[in-house]
Structures are given as C-alpha cells and as structure tokens.
Coordinates of N, CA, C and O in Angstrom, one line a residue:
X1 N 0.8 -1.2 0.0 CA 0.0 0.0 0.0 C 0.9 1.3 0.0 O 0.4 2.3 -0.5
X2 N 2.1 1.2 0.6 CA 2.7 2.6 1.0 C 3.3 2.9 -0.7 O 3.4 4.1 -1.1
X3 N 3.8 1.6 -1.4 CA 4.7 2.2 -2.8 C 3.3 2.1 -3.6 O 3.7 1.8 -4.7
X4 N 1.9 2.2 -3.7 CA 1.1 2.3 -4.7 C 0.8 3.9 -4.1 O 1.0 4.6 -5.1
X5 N 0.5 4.8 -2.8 CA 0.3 5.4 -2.4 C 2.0 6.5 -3.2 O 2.1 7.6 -3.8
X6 N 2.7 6.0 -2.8 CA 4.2 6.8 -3.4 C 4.1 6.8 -4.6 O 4.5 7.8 -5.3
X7 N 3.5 5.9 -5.3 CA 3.7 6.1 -6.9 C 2.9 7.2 -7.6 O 3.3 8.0 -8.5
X8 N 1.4 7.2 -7.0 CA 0.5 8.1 -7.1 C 0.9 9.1 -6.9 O 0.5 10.0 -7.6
X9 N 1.8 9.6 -5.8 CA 2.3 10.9 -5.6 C 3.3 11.6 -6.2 O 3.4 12.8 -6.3
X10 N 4.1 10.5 -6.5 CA 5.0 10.7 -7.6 C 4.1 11.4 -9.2 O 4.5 12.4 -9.8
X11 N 3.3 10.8 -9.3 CA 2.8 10.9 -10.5 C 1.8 11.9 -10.7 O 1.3 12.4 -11.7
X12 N 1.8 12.3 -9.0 CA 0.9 13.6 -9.7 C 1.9 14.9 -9.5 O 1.9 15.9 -10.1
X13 N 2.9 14.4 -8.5 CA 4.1 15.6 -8.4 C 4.6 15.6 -10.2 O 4.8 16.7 -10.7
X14 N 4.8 14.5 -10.9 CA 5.1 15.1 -12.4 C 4.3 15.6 -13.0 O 4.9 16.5 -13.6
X15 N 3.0 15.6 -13.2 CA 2.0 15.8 -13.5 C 2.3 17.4 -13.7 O 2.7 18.0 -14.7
X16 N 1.9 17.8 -12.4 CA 1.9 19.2 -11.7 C 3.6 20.1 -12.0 O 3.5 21.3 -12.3
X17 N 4.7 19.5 -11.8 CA 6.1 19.4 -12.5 C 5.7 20.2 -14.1 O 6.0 21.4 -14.5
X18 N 5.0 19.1 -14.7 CA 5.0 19.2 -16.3 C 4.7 20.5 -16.4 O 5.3 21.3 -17.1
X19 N 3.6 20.8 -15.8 CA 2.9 22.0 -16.3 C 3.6 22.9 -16.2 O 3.5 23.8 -17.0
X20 N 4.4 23.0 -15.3 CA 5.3 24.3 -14.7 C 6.3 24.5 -16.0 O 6.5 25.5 -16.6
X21 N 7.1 23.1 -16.2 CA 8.4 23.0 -17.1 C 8.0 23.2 -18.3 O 8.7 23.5 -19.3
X22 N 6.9 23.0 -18.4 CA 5.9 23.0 -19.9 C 6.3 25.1 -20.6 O 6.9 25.5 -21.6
X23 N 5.7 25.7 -19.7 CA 5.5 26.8 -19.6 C 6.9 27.5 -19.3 O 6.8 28.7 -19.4
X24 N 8.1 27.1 -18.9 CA 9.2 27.3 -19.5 C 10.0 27.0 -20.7 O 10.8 27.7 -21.3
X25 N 9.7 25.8 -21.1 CA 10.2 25.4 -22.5 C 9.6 25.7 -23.2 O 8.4 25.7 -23.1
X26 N 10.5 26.2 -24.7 CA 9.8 26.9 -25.3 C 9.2 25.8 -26.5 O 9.8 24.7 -26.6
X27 N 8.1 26.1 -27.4 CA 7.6 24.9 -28.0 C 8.6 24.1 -29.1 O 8.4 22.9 -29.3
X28 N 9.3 24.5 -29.6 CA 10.7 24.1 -30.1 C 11.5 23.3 -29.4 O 12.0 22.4 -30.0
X29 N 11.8 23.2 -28.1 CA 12.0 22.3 -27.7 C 11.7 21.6 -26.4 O 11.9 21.6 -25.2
X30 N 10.6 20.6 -27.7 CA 9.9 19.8 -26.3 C 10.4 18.6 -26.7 O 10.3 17.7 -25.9
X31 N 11.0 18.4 -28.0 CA 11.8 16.8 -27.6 C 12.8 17.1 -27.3 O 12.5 17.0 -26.1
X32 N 14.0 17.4 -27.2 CA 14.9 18.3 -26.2 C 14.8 17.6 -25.0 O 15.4 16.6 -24.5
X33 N 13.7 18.7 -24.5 CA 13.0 18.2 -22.7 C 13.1 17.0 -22.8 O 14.0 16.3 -22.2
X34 N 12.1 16.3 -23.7 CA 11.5 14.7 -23.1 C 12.5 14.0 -22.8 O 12.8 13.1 -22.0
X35 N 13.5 14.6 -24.1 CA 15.0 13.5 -24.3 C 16.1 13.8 -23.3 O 17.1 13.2 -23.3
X36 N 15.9 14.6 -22.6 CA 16.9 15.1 -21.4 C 16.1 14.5 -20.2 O 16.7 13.8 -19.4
X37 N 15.1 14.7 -20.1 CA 14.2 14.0 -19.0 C 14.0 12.6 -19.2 O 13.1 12.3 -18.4
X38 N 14.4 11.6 -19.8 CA 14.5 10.2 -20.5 C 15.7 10.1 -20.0 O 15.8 9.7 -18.9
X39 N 16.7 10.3 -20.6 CA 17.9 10.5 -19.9 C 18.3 10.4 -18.7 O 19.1 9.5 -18.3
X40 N 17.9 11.4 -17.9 CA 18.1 11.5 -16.7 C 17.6 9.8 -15.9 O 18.3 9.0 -15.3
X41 N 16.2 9.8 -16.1 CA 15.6 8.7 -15.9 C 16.7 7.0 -16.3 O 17.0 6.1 -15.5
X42 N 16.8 7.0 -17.0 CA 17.4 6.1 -17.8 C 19.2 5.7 -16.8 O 19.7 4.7 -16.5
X43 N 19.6 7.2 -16.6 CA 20.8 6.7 -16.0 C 21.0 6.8 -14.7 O 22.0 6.3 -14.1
X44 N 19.6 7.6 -14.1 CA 19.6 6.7 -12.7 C 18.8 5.6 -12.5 O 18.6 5.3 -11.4
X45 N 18.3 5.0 -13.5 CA 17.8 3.4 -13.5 C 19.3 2.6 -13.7 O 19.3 1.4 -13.2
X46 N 20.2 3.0 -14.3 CA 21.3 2.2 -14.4 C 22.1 2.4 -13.5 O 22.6 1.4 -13.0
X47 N 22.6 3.6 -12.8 CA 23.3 3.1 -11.3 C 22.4 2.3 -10.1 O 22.8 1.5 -9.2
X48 N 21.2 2.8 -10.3 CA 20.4 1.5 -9.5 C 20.1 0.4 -9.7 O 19.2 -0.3 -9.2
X49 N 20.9 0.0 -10.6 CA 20.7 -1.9 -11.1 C 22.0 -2.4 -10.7 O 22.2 -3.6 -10.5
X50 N 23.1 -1.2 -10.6 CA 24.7 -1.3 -10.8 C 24.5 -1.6 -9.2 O 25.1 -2.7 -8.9
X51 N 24.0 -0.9 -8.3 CA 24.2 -0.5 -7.1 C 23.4 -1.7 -6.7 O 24.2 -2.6 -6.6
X52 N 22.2 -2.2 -6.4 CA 21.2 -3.1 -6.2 C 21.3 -4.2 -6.6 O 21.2 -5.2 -5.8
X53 N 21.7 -4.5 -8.0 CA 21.9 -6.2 -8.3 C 23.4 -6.8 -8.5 O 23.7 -7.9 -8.3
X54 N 24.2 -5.3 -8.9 CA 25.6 -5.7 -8.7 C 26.1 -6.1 -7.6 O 26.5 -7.2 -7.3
X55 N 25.8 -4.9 -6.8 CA 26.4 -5.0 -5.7 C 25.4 -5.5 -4.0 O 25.8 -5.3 -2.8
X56 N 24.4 -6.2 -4.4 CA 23.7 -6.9 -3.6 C 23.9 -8.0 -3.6 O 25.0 -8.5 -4.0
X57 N 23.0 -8.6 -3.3 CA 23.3 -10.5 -3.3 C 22.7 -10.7 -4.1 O 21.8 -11.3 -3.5
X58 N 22.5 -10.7 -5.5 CA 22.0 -11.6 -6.2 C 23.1 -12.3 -7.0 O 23.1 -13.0 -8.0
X59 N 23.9 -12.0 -6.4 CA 25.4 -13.0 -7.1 C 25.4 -12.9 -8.3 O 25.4 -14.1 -8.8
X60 N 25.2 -11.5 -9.5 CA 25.4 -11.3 -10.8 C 26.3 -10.5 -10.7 O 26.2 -9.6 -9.9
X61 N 27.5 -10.5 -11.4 CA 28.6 -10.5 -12.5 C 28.1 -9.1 -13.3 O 27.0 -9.1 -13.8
X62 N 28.7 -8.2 -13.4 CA 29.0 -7.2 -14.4 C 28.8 -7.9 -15.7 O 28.0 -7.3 -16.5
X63 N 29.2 -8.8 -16.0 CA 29.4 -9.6 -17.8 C 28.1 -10.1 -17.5 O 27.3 -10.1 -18.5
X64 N 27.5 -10.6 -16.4 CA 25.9 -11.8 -16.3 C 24.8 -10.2 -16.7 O 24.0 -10.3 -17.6
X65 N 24.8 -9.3 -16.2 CA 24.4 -8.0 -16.6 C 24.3 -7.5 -17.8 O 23.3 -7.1 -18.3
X66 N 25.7 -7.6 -18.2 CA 25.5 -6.8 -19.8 C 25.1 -8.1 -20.8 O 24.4 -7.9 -21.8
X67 N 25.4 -9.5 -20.3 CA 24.7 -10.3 -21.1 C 23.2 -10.6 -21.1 O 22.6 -11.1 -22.0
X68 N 22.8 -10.3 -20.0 CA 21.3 -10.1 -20.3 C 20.9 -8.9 -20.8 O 19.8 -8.9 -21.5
X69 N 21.4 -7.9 -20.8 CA 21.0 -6.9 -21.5 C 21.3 -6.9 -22.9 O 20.7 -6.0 -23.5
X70 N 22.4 -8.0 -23.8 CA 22.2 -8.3 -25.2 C 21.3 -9.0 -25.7 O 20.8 -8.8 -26.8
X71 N 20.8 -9.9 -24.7 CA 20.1 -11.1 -24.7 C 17.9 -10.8 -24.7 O 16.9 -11.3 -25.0
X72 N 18.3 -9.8 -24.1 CA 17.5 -8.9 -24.0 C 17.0 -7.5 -24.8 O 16.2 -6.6 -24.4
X73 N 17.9 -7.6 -25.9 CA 17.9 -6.1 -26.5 C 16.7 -5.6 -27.1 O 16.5 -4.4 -26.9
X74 N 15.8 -6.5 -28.0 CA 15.0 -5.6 -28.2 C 13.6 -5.4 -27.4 O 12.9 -4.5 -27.7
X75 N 13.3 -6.4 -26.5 CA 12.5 -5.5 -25.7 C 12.6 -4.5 -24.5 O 11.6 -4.0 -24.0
X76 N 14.0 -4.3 -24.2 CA 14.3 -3.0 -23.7 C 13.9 -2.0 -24.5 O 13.3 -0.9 -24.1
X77 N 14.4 -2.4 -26.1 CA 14.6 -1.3 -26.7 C 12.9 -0.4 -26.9 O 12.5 0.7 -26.7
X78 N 12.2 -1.8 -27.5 CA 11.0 -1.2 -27.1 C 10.4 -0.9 -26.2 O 9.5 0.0 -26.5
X79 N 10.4 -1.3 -24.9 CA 10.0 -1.0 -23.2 C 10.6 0.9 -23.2 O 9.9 1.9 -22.9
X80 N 12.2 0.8 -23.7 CA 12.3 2.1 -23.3 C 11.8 3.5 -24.8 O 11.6 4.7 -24.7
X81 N 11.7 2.7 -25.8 CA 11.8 3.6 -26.8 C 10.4 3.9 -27.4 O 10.2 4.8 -28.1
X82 N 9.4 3.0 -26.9 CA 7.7 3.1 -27.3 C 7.4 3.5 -26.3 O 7.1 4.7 -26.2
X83 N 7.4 2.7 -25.2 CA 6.2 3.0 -24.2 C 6.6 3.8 -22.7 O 6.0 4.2 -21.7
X84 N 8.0 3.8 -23.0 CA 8.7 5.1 -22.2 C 8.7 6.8 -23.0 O 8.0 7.7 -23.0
X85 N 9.7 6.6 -23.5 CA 10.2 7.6 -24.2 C 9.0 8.2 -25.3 O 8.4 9.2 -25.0
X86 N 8.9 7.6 -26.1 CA 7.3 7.8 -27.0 C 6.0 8.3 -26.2 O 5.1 8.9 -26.8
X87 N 5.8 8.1 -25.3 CA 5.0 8.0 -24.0 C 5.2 9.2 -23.7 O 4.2 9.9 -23.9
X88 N 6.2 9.7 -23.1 CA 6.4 10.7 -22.5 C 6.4 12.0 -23.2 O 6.2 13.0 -22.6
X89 N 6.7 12.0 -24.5 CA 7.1 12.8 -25.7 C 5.3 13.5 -26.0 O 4.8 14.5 -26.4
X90 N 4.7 12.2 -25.7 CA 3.3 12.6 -26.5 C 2.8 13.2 -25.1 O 1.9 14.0 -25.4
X91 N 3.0 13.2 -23.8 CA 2.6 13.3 -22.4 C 3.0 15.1 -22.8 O 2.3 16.1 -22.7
X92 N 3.9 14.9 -23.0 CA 5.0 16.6 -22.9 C 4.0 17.7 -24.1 O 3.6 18.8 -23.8
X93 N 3.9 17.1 -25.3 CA 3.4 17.7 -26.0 C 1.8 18.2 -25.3 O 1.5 19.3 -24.8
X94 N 1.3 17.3 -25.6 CA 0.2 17.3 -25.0 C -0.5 17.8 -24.0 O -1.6 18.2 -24.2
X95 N 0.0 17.9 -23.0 CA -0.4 18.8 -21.7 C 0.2 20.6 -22.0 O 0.0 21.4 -21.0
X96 N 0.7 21.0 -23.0 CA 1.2 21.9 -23.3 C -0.4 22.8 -23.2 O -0.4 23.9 -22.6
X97 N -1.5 22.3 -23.7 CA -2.8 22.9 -23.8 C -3.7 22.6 -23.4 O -4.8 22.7 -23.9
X98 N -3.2 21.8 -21.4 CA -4.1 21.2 -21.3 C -3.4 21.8 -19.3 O -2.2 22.0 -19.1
X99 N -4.2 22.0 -18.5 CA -4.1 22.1 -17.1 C -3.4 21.3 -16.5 O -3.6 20.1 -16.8
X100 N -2.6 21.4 -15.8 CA -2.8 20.0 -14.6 C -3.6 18.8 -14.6 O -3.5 17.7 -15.0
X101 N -4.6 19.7 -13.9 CA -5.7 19.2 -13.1 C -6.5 18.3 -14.2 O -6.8 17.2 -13.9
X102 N -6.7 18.8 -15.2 CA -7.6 18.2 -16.2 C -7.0 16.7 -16.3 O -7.4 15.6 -15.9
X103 N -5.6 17.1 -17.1 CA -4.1 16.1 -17.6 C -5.0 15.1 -16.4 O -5.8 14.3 -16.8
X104 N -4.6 15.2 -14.7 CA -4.6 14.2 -13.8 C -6.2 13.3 -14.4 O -6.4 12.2 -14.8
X105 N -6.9 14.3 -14.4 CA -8.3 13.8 -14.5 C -8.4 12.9 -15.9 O -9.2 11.9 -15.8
X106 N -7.9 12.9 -16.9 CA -7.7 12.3 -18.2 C -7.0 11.3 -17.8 O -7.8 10.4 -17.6
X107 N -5.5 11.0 -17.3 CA -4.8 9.9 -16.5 C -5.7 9.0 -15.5 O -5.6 7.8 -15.5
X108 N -6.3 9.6 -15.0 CA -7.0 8.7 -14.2 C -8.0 7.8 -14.5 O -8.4 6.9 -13.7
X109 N -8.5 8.1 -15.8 CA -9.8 7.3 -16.8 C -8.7 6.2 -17.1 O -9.2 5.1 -16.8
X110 N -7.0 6.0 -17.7 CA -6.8 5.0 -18.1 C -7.5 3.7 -17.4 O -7.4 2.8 -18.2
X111 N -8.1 3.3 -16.3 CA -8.6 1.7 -16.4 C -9.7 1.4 -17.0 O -10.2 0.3 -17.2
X112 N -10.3 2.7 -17.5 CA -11.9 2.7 -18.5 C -11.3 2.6 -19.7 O -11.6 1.9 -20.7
X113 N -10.6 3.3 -19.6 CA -10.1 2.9 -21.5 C -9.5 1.7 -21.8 O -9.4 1.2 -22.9
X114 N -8.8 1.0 -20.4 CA -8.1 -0.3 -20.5 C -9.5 -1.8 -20.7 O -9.4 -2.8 -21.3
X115 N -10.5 -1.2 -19.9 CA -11.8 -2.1 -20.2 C -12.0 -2.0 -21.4 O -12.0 -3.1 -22.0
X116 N -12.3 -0.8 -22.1 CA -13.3 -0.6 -22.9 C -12.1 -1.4 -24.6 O -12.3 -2.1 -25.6
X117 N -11.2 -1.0 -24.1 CA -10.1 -1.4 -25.3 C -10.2 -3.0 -25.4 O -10.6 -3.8 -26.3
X118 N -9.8 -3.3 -24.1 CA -10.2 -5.1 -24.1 C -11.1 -5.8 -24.2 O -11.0 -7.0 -24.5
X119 N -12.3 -5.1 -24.1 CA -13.6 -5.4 -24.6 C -13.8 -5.2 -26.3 O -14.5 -6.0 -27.0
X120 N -13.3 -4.3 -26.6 CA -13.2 -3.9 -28.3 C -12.2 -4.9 -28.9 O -12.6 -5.8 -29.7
X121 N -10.8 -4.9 -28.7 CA -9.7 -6.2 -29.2 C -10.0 -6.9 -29.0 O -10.4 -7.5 -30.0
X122 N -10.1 -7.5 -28.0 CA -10.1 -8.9 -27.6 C -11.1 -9.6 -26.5 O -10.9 -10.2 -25.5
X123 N -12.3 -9.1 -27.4 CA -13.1 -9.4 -26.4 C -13.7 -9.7 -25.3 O -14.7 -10.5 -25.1
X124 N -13.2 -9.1 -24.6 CA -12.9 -9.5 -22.8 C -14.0 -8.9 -22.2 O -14.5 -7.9 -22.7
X125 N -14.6 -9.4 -21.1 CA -15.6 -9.1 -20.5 C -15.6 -9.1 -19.4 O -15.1 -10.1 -18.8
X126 N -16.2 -7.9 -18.7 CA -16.1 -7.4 -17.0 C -17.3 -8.6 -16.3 O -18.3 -9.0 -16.8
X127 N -16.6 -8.9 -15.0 CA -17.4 -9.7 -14.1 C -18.3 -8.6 -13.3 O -18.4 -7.4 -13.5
X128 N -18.8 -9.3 -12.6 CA -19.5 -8.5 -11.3 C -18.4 -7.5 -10.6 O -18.6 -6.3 -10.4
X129 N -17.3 -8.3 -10.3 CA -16.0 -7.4 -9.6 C -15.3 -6.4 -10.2 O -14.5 -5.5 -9.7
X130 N -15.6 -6.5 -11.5 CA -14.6 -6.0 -12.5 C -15.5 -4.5 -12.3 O -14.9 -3.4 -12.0
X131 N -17.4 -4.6 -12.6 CA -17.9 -3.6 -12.9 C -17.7 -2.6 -11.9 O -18.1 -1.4 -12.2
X132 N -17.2 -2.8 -10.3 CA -17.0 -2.4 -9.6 C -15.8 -1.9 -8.6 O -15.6 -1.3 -7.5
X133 N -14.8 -2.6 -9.8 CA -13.6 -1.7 -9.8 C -12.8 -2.7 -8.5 O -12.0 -2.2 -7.6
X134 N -13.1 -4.0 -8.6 CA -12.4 -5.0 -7.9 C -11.7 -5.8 -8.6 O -10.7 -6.3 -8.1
X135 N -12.1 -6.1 -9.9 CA -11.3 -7.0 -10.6 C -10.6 -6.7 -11.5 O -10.0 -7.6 -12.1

C-alpha cells in the first residue's frame, strides 16, 4: 500500500512538475526536454541496477548483466523507446494545452479505456467485480 500510495504521488508531483516546465520550454523544444528527461531517468535506472543487483546478493557478475542486457535487446529497446520515451514525448506535448488538473483527471480514466479497449480487441468481459472496480 505505502509504494502504490508513493507512486501516485510521484505521478501527480510530475504531473503538476510538467505543467510548470511546460510553460518554460519553449515549443521548439519539447523533444529536447522529453530527451533530457528520459535521460536522466534512464541513467539513474542504471546506477540503480549497478548499485542493487551488482552490488547486492544476487550474485550477478557485471558480464551476467551486460549479457542479459544483449540477450534482452530488443524488448528493452522497445519498453524504453515506445512505451517510455514515445509515452512521455506525447505526455509533454500534449499537456502543453491542457491544465494540470484536467491532464490528472484524463490519466485517471486509463482503467476505463483499459476495459473498454479489451472489450473492443479482444473481447474480454467485465465480471460482477470488475464492474465495480475490484477486478
């Protein structure tokens, strides 16, 4: 409960972040931003795998690391370059003409659009729990 509660706050502290940084960058460069803000992201995800799996006990090897990360290449590539980076780029643009507040309120529909989409693809269908936001 306490890291779904931290994530949420995290995510409306960017949220609320965006709008501010929005309104300093100028519209020219907003991939710039996303790409400096990806960045940033990206290489403190990599001293915290350095620091955490290196140097914890999971008894991985620097070489056991970079070999999963060949072995692994392209769905990093896509994890970080569609649904990170692409993600964020359209997030950045986007809230350029849009509030905070609204942005939060629009984010917050994703589990209706995640129904409604799985119901449309692939025909999936809500239970009793589901219609009430349990399942």
């Amino acid at each position: 409960d306490t890291w779904s509660i931290a994530a949420a706050a995290a995510s409306a502290m960017f949220i609320l972040r965006l709008e501010k940084a929005n309104e300093k960058v100028g519209d020219g460069d907003t991939a710039l931003f996303s790409a400096v803000s990806i960045w940033c992201v990206a290489l403190g995800s990599a001293a915290w795998s350095l620091l955490v799996v290196h140097g914890g006990d999971a008894g991985l090897t620097l070489q056991d690391m970079i070999a999963t990360l060949k072995d692994n290449a392209f769905p990093l590539v896509y994890l970080g370059g569609v649904t990170t980076a692409l993600t964020n780029f359209l997030q950045t643009v986007g809230q350029r003409g849009v509030s905070a507040e609204k942005a939060s309120l629009i984010y917050a529909l994703d589990p209706v659009w995640g129904a409604i989409f799985a119901t449309a693809l692939l025909d999936e269908r809500l239970g009793t729990f589901g219609y009430v936001g349990a399942g």
